[in-house]
Amino acid sequence: MEQLFDHDLLRRRRQRALSRLEPGAEFLLRRVAEDMAERLMLVERRFEAPVQVQGALPLAADMMQATGKTGRFRFVDLCPVPDPDDRKVMRAAPDLVPLEPQSADLVISPLALHLTNDTPGVLVQMRRALRPDGLLLAATPGAGTLGELREALLAAESELTGGASARVHPFADVRDYGALLQRAGFALPVADIEDTVVRYSDMFALLRDLRAMGMTSVLADRSRKPLPKSVFLRAAEIYAERFSDPDGRIRASFPVVHLSGWAPHESQQQPLRPGSAKTRLADALKAPEHKLPR
């Protein structure tokens, strides 16, 4: 399996960010957690054995539990989860979901799937961990995330050094995630996207937030050579030239893909067998004839 992300580096950066968590640094995860809790509210049942897989903070679990729709959450995470209630945390890398088969009726994954080296395998593990008719709710950054930063850094590095390395993670499209849900064996898969745009005074304020969230690049095939300060200064100029609003503040895009799918169960809606239709499509499409009044 190709190692796209360096999980040892991710763990070190995540631990550093969690050890000195800055107020407000969790704004994106909080926004996603609120959206996930709202989506859970639409489900007409209660989940007694929920698990949060990765996500660093317990925000999504706490907001879902506050809806009254879930029991007490367990956690699977790369790092210890800051939690005053001292809930159980199973330590695991992002590519592993060490849960017993059919041991959960709800699995949630807030802002974590984009850091897996084997996303199809992780989804399969989540589906196996779910009881029949159990629910997966996940949210992950989608294609276009930090696209402005990617463009500015590539342009500046290419201009000043004659070459450029990837400095921002690749992100999958919403259609790709929908296909992965089906491939992993989920029933009734749904994938949709919510666009979030955050404004900053300059590029360096954005970079400070990314470091505080532990969301800086952990690409395995990254350049080990630090970028010169001149590249960052030029990138900030390009960012401001191309992606600023009339008031001078810059935009940063965070499109979030929301995923849901169910572990198969006989009670769920099933597609009809081919050839079982009782009405021809051609007949159904025929419009009734109407005479115009004289």
PDB file of N, CA, C and O in Angstrom, residues 49-51 53 74-76 88 90 92 96-107 122-132 134 263:
ATOM      1  N   ALA A  49     -24.587   2.267  21.171  1.00  0.00           N
ATOM      2  CA  ALA A  49     -23.170   1.862  21.160  1.00  0.00           C
ATOM      3  C   ALA A  49     -22.403   2.669  20.117  1.00  0.00           C
ATOM      4  O   ALA A  49     -21.909   2.122  19.134  1.00  0.00           O
ATOM      5  N   PRO A  50     -22.276   3.995  20.330  1.00  0.00           N
ATOM      6  CA  PRO A  50     -21.605   4.840  19.338  1.00  0.00           C
ATOM      7  C   PRO A  50     -20.095   4.886  19.538  1.00  0.00           C
ATOM      8  O   PRO A  50     -19.590   4.755  20.665  1.00  0.00           O
ATOM      9  N   VAL A  51     -19.381   5.096  18.439  1.00  0.00           N
ATOM     10  CA  VAL A  51     -17.923   5.206  18.473  1.00  0.00           C
ATOM     11  C   VAL A  51     -17.497   6.359  17.566  1.00  0.00           C
ATOM     12  O   VAL A  51     -17.987   6.476  16.437  1.00  0.00           O
ATOM     13  N   VAL A  53     -14.366   7.637  15.480  1.00  0.00           N
ATOM     14  CA  VAL A  53     -13.095   7.160  14.940  1.00  0.00           C
ATOM     15  C   VAL A  53     -12.286   8.356  14.444  1.00  0.00           C
ATOM     16  O   VAL A  53     -12.679   9.023  13.486  1.00  0.00           O
ATOM     17  N   ARG A  74     -17.459   5.747  22.736  1.00  0.00           N
ATOM     18  CA  ARG A  74     -16.075   5.295  22.833  1.00  0.00           C
ATOM     19  C   ARG A  74     -15.284   6.001  21.733  1.00  0.00           C
ATOM     20  O   ARG A  74     -15.868   6.556  20.807  1.00  0.00           O
ATOM     21  N   PHE A  75     -13.943   5.963  21.858  1.00  0.00           N
ATOM     22  CA  PHE A  75     -13.104   6.669  20.901  1.00  0.00           C
ATOM     23  C   PHE A  75     -11.995   5.767  20.369  1.00  0.00           C
ATOM     24  O   PHE A  75     -11.425   4.962  21.110  1.00  0.00           O
ATOM     25  N   VAL A  76     -11.717   5.926  19.084  1.00  0.00           N
ATOM     26  CA  VAL A  76     -10.528   5.351  18.452  1.00  0.00           C
ATOM     27  C   VAL A  76      -9.753   6.528  17.882  1.00  0.00           C
ATOM     28  O   VAL A  76     -10.279   7.286  17.073  1.00  0.00           O
ATOM     29  N   LYS A  88     -13.238   6.033  27.335  1.00  0.00           N
ATOM     30  CA  LYS A  88     -12.267   5.071  26.832  1.00  0.00           C
ATOM     31  C   LYS A  88     -11.771   5.458  25.450  1.00  0.00           C
ATOM     32  O   LYS A  88     -12.552   5.779  24.561  1.00  0.00           O
ATOM     33  N   MET A  90      -9.222   3.993  22.385  1.00  0.00           N
ATOM     34  CA  MET A  90      -8.361   2.970  21.799  1.00  0.00           C
ATOM     35  C   MET A  90      -7.394   3.670  20.862  1.00  0.00           C
ATOM     36  O   MET A  90      -7.821   4.372  19.941  1.00  0.00           O
ATOM     37  N   ALA A  92      -4.938   4.089  17.848  1.00  0.00           N
ATOM     38  CA  ALA A  92      -4.745   3.421  16.560  1.00  0.00           C
ATOM     39  C   ALA A  92      -4.381   4.448  15.502  1.00  0.00           C
ATOM     40  O   ALA A  92      -4.812   5.606  15.565  1.00  0.00           O
ATOM     41  N   LEU A  96      -6.326   2.138  10.706  1.00  0.00           N
ATOM     42  CA  LEU A  96      -6.819   0.982  11.464  1.00  0.00           C
ATOM     43  C   LEU A  96      -8.070   1.363  12.259  1.00  0.00           C
ATOM     44  O   LEU A  96      -8.134   2.430  12.869  1.00  0.00           O
ATOM     45  N   VAL A  97      -9.042   0.453  12.255  1.00  0.00           N
ATOM     46  CA  VAL A  97     -10.255   0.615  13.063  1.00  0.00           C
ATOM     47  C   VAL A  97     -10.373  -0.644  13.922  1.00  0.00           C
ATOM     48  O   VAL A  97     -11.059  -1.601  13.554  1.00  0.00           O
ATOM     49  N   PRO A  98      -9.685  -0.693  15.076  1.00  0.00           N
ATOM     50  CA  PRO A  98      -9.594  -1.920  15.866  1.00  0.00           C
ATOM     51  C   PRO A  98     -10.833  -2.184  16.728  1.00  0.00           C
ATOM     52  O   PRO A  98     -10.758  -2.304  17.952  1.00  0.00           O
ATOM     53  N   LEU A  99     -11.977  -2.278  16.085  1.00  0.00           N
ATOM     54  CA  LEU A  99     -13.229  -2.556  16.779  1.00  0.00           C
ATOM     55  C   LEU A  99     -13.678  -3.979  16.466  1.00  0.00           C
ATOM     56  O   LEU A  99     -13.467  -4.475  15.356  1.00  0.00           O
ATOM     57  N   GLU A 100     -14.303  -4.618  17.430  1.00  0.00           N
ATOM     58  CA  GLU A 100     -14.840  -5.957  17.202  1.00  0.00           C
ATOM     59  C   GLU A 100     -15.949  -5.891  16.148  1.00  0.00           C
ATOM     60  O   GLU A 100     -16.683  -4.903  16.076  1.00  0.00           O
ATOM     61  N   PRO A 101     -16.079  -6.938  15.321  1.00  0.00           N
ATOM     62  CA  PRO A 101     -17.172  -6.949  14.339  1.00  0.00           C
ATOM     63  C   PRO A 101     -18.533  -6.778  15.007  1.00  0.00           C
ATOM     64  O   PRO A 101     -18.803  -7.358  16.060  1.00  0.00           O
ATOM     65  N   GLN A 102     -19.357  -5.936  14.418  1.00  0.00           N
ATOM     66  CA  GLN A 102     -20.729  -5.683  14.877  1.00  0.00           C
ATOM     67  C   GLN A 102     -20.778  -5.239  16.346  1.00  0.00           C
ATOM     68  O   GLN A 102     -21.681  -5.605  17.093  1.00  0.00           O
ATOM     69  N   SER A 103     -19.786  -4.407  16.743  1.00  0.00           N
ATOM     70  CA  SER A 103     -19.741  -3.942  18.135  1.00  0.00           C
ATOM     71  C   SER A 103     -20.264  -2.523  18.307  1.00  0.00           C
ATOM     72  O   SER A 103     -20.349  -2.026  19.431  1.00  0.00           O
ATOM     73  N   ALA A 104     -20.627  -1.856  17.211  1.00  0.00           N
ATOM     74  CA  ALA A 104     -21.118  -0.478  17.278  1.00  0.00           C
ATOM     75  C   ALA A 104     -22.380  -0.363  16.439  1.00  0.00           C
ATOM     76  O   ALA A 104     -22.552  -1.073  15.443  1.00  0.00           O
ATOM     77  N   ASP A 105     -23.284   0.534  16.863  1.00  0.00           N
ATOM     78  CA  ASP A 105     -24.452   0.804  16.023  1.00  0.00           C
ATOM     79  C   ASP A 105     -24.376   2.178  15.366  1.00  0.00           C
ATOM     80  O   ASP A 105     -25.197   2.522  14.521  1.00  0.00           O
ATOM     81  N   LEU A 106     -23.365   2.978  15.741  1.00  0.00           N
ATOM     82  CA  LEU A 106     -23.106   4.269  15.114  1.00  0.00           C
ATOM     83  C   LEU A 106     -21.601   4.511  15.111  1.00  0.00           C
ATOM     84  O   LEU A 106     -20.956   4.418  16.156  1.00  0.00           O
ATOM     85  N   VAL A 107     -21.046   4.779  13.947  1.00  0.00           N
ATOM     86  CA  VAL A 107     -19.635   5.166  13.818  1.00  0.00           C
ATOM     87  C   VAL A 107     -19.592   6.552  13.186  1.00  0.00           C
ATOM     88  O   VAL A 107     -20.214   6.784  12.142  1.00  0.00           O
ATOM     89  N   VAL A 122     -10.349   1.470   5.172  1.00  0.00           N
ATOM     90  CA  VAL A 122     -10.875   2.035   6.418  1.00  0.00           C
ATOM     91  C   VAL A 122     -12.402   1.988   6.418  1.00  0.00           C
ATOM     92  O   VAL A 122     -13.031   1.635   7.429  1.00  0.00           O
ATOM     93  N   LEU A 123     -13.019   2.323   5.294  1.00  0.00           N
ATOM     94  CA  LEU A 123     -14.484   2.275   5.213  1.00  0.00           C
ATOM     95  C   LEU A 123     -14.996   0.846   5.379  1.00  0.00           C
ATOM     96  O   LEU A 123     -16.031   0.623   6.017  1.00  0.00           O
ATOM     97  N   VAL A 124     -14.293  -0.120   4.813  1.00  0.00           N
ATOM     98  CA  VAL A 124     -14.683  -1.523   4.990  1.00  0.00           C
ATOM     99  C   VAL A 124     -14.603  -1.908   6.466  1.00  0.00           C
ATOM    100  O   VAL A 124     -15.502  -2.573   7.005  1.00  0.00           O
ATOM    101  N   GLN A 125     -13.525  -1.491   7.144  1.00  0.00           N
ATOM    102  CA  GLN A 125     -13.391  -1.792   8.576  1.00  0.00           C
ATOM    103  C   GLN A 125     -14.527  -1.159   9.383  1.00  0.00           C
ATOM    104  O   GLN A 125     -15.043  -1.758  10.333  1.00  0.00           O
ATOM    105  N   MET A 126     -14.913   0.067   9.019  1.00  0.00           N
ATOM    106  CA  MET A 126     -16.017   0.726   9.723  1.00  0.00           C
ATOM    107  C   MET A 126     -17.323  -0.021   9.498  1.00  0.00           C
ATOM    108  O   MET A 126     -18.112  -0.215  10.430  1.00  0.00           O
ATOM    109  N   ARG A 127     -17.555  -0.473   8.265  1.00  0.00           N
ATOM    110  CA  ARG A 127     -18.787  -1.205   7.978  1.00  0.00           C
ATOM    111  C   ARG A 127     -18.825  -2.521   8.739  1.00  0.00           C
ATOM    112  O   ARG A 127     -19.867  -2.907   9.280  1.00  0.00           O
ATOM    113  N   ARG A 128     -17.691  -3.202   8.834  1.00  0.00           N
ATOM    114  CA  ARG A 128     -17.651  -4.464   9.581  1.00  0.00           C
ATOM    115  C   ARG A 128     -17.866  -4.245  11.076  1.00  0.00           C
ATOM    116  O   ARG A 128     -18.384  -5.122  11.770  1.00  0.00           O
ATOM    117  N   ALA A 129     -17.437  -3.085  11.587  1.00  0.00           N
ATOM    118  CA  ALA A 129     -17.612  -2.798  13.016  1.00  0.00           C
ATOM    119  C   ALA A 129     -19.070  -2.492  13.361  1.00  0.00           C
ATOM    120  O   ALA A 129     -19.452  -2.547  14.536  1.00  0.00           O
ATOM    121  N   LEU A 130     -19.868  -2.153  12.357  1.00  0.00           N
ATOM    122  CA  LEU A 130     -21.270  -1.792  12.600  1.00  0.00           C
ATOM    123  C   LEU A 130     -22.160  -3.027  12.677  1.00  0.00           C
ATOM    124  O   LEU A 130     -21.983  -3.996  11.931  1.00  0.00           O
ATOM    125  N   ARG A 131     -23.134  -2.963  13.556  1.00  0.00           N
ATOM    126  CA  ARG A 131     -24.170  -3.986  13.595  1.00  0.00           C
ATOM    127  C   ARG A 131     -25.071  -3.827  12.374  1.00  0.00           C
ATOM    128  O   ARG A 131     -25.117  -2.742  11.779  1.00  0.00           O
ATOM    129  N   PRO A 132     -25.767  -4.870  11.970  1.00  0.00           N
ATOM    130  CA  PRO A 132     -26.713  -4.710  10.861  1.00  0.00           C
ATOM    131  C   PRO A 132     -27.657  -3.540  11.116  1.00  0.00           C
ATOM    132  O   PRO A 132     -28.176  -3.380  12.222  1.00  0.00           O
ATOM    133  N   GLY A 134     -26.644  -0.536  11.284  1.00  0.00           N
ATOM    134  CA  GLY A 134     -25.893   0.514  11.965  1.00  0.00           C
ATOM    135  C   GLY A 134     -25.536   1.617  10.984  1.00  0.00           C
ATOM    136  O   GLY A 134     -25.501   1.424   9.768  1.00  0.00           O
ATOM    137  N   ALA A 263     -25.002  -0.118   7.475  1.00  0.00           N
ATOM    138  CA  ALA A 263     -24.634  -1.528   7.346  1.00  0.00           C
ATOM    139  C   ALA A 263     -25.865  -2.281   6.843  1.00  0.00           C
ATOM    140  O   ALA A 263     -26.973  -2.060   7.332  1.00  0.00           O
TER     141      ALA A 263
END
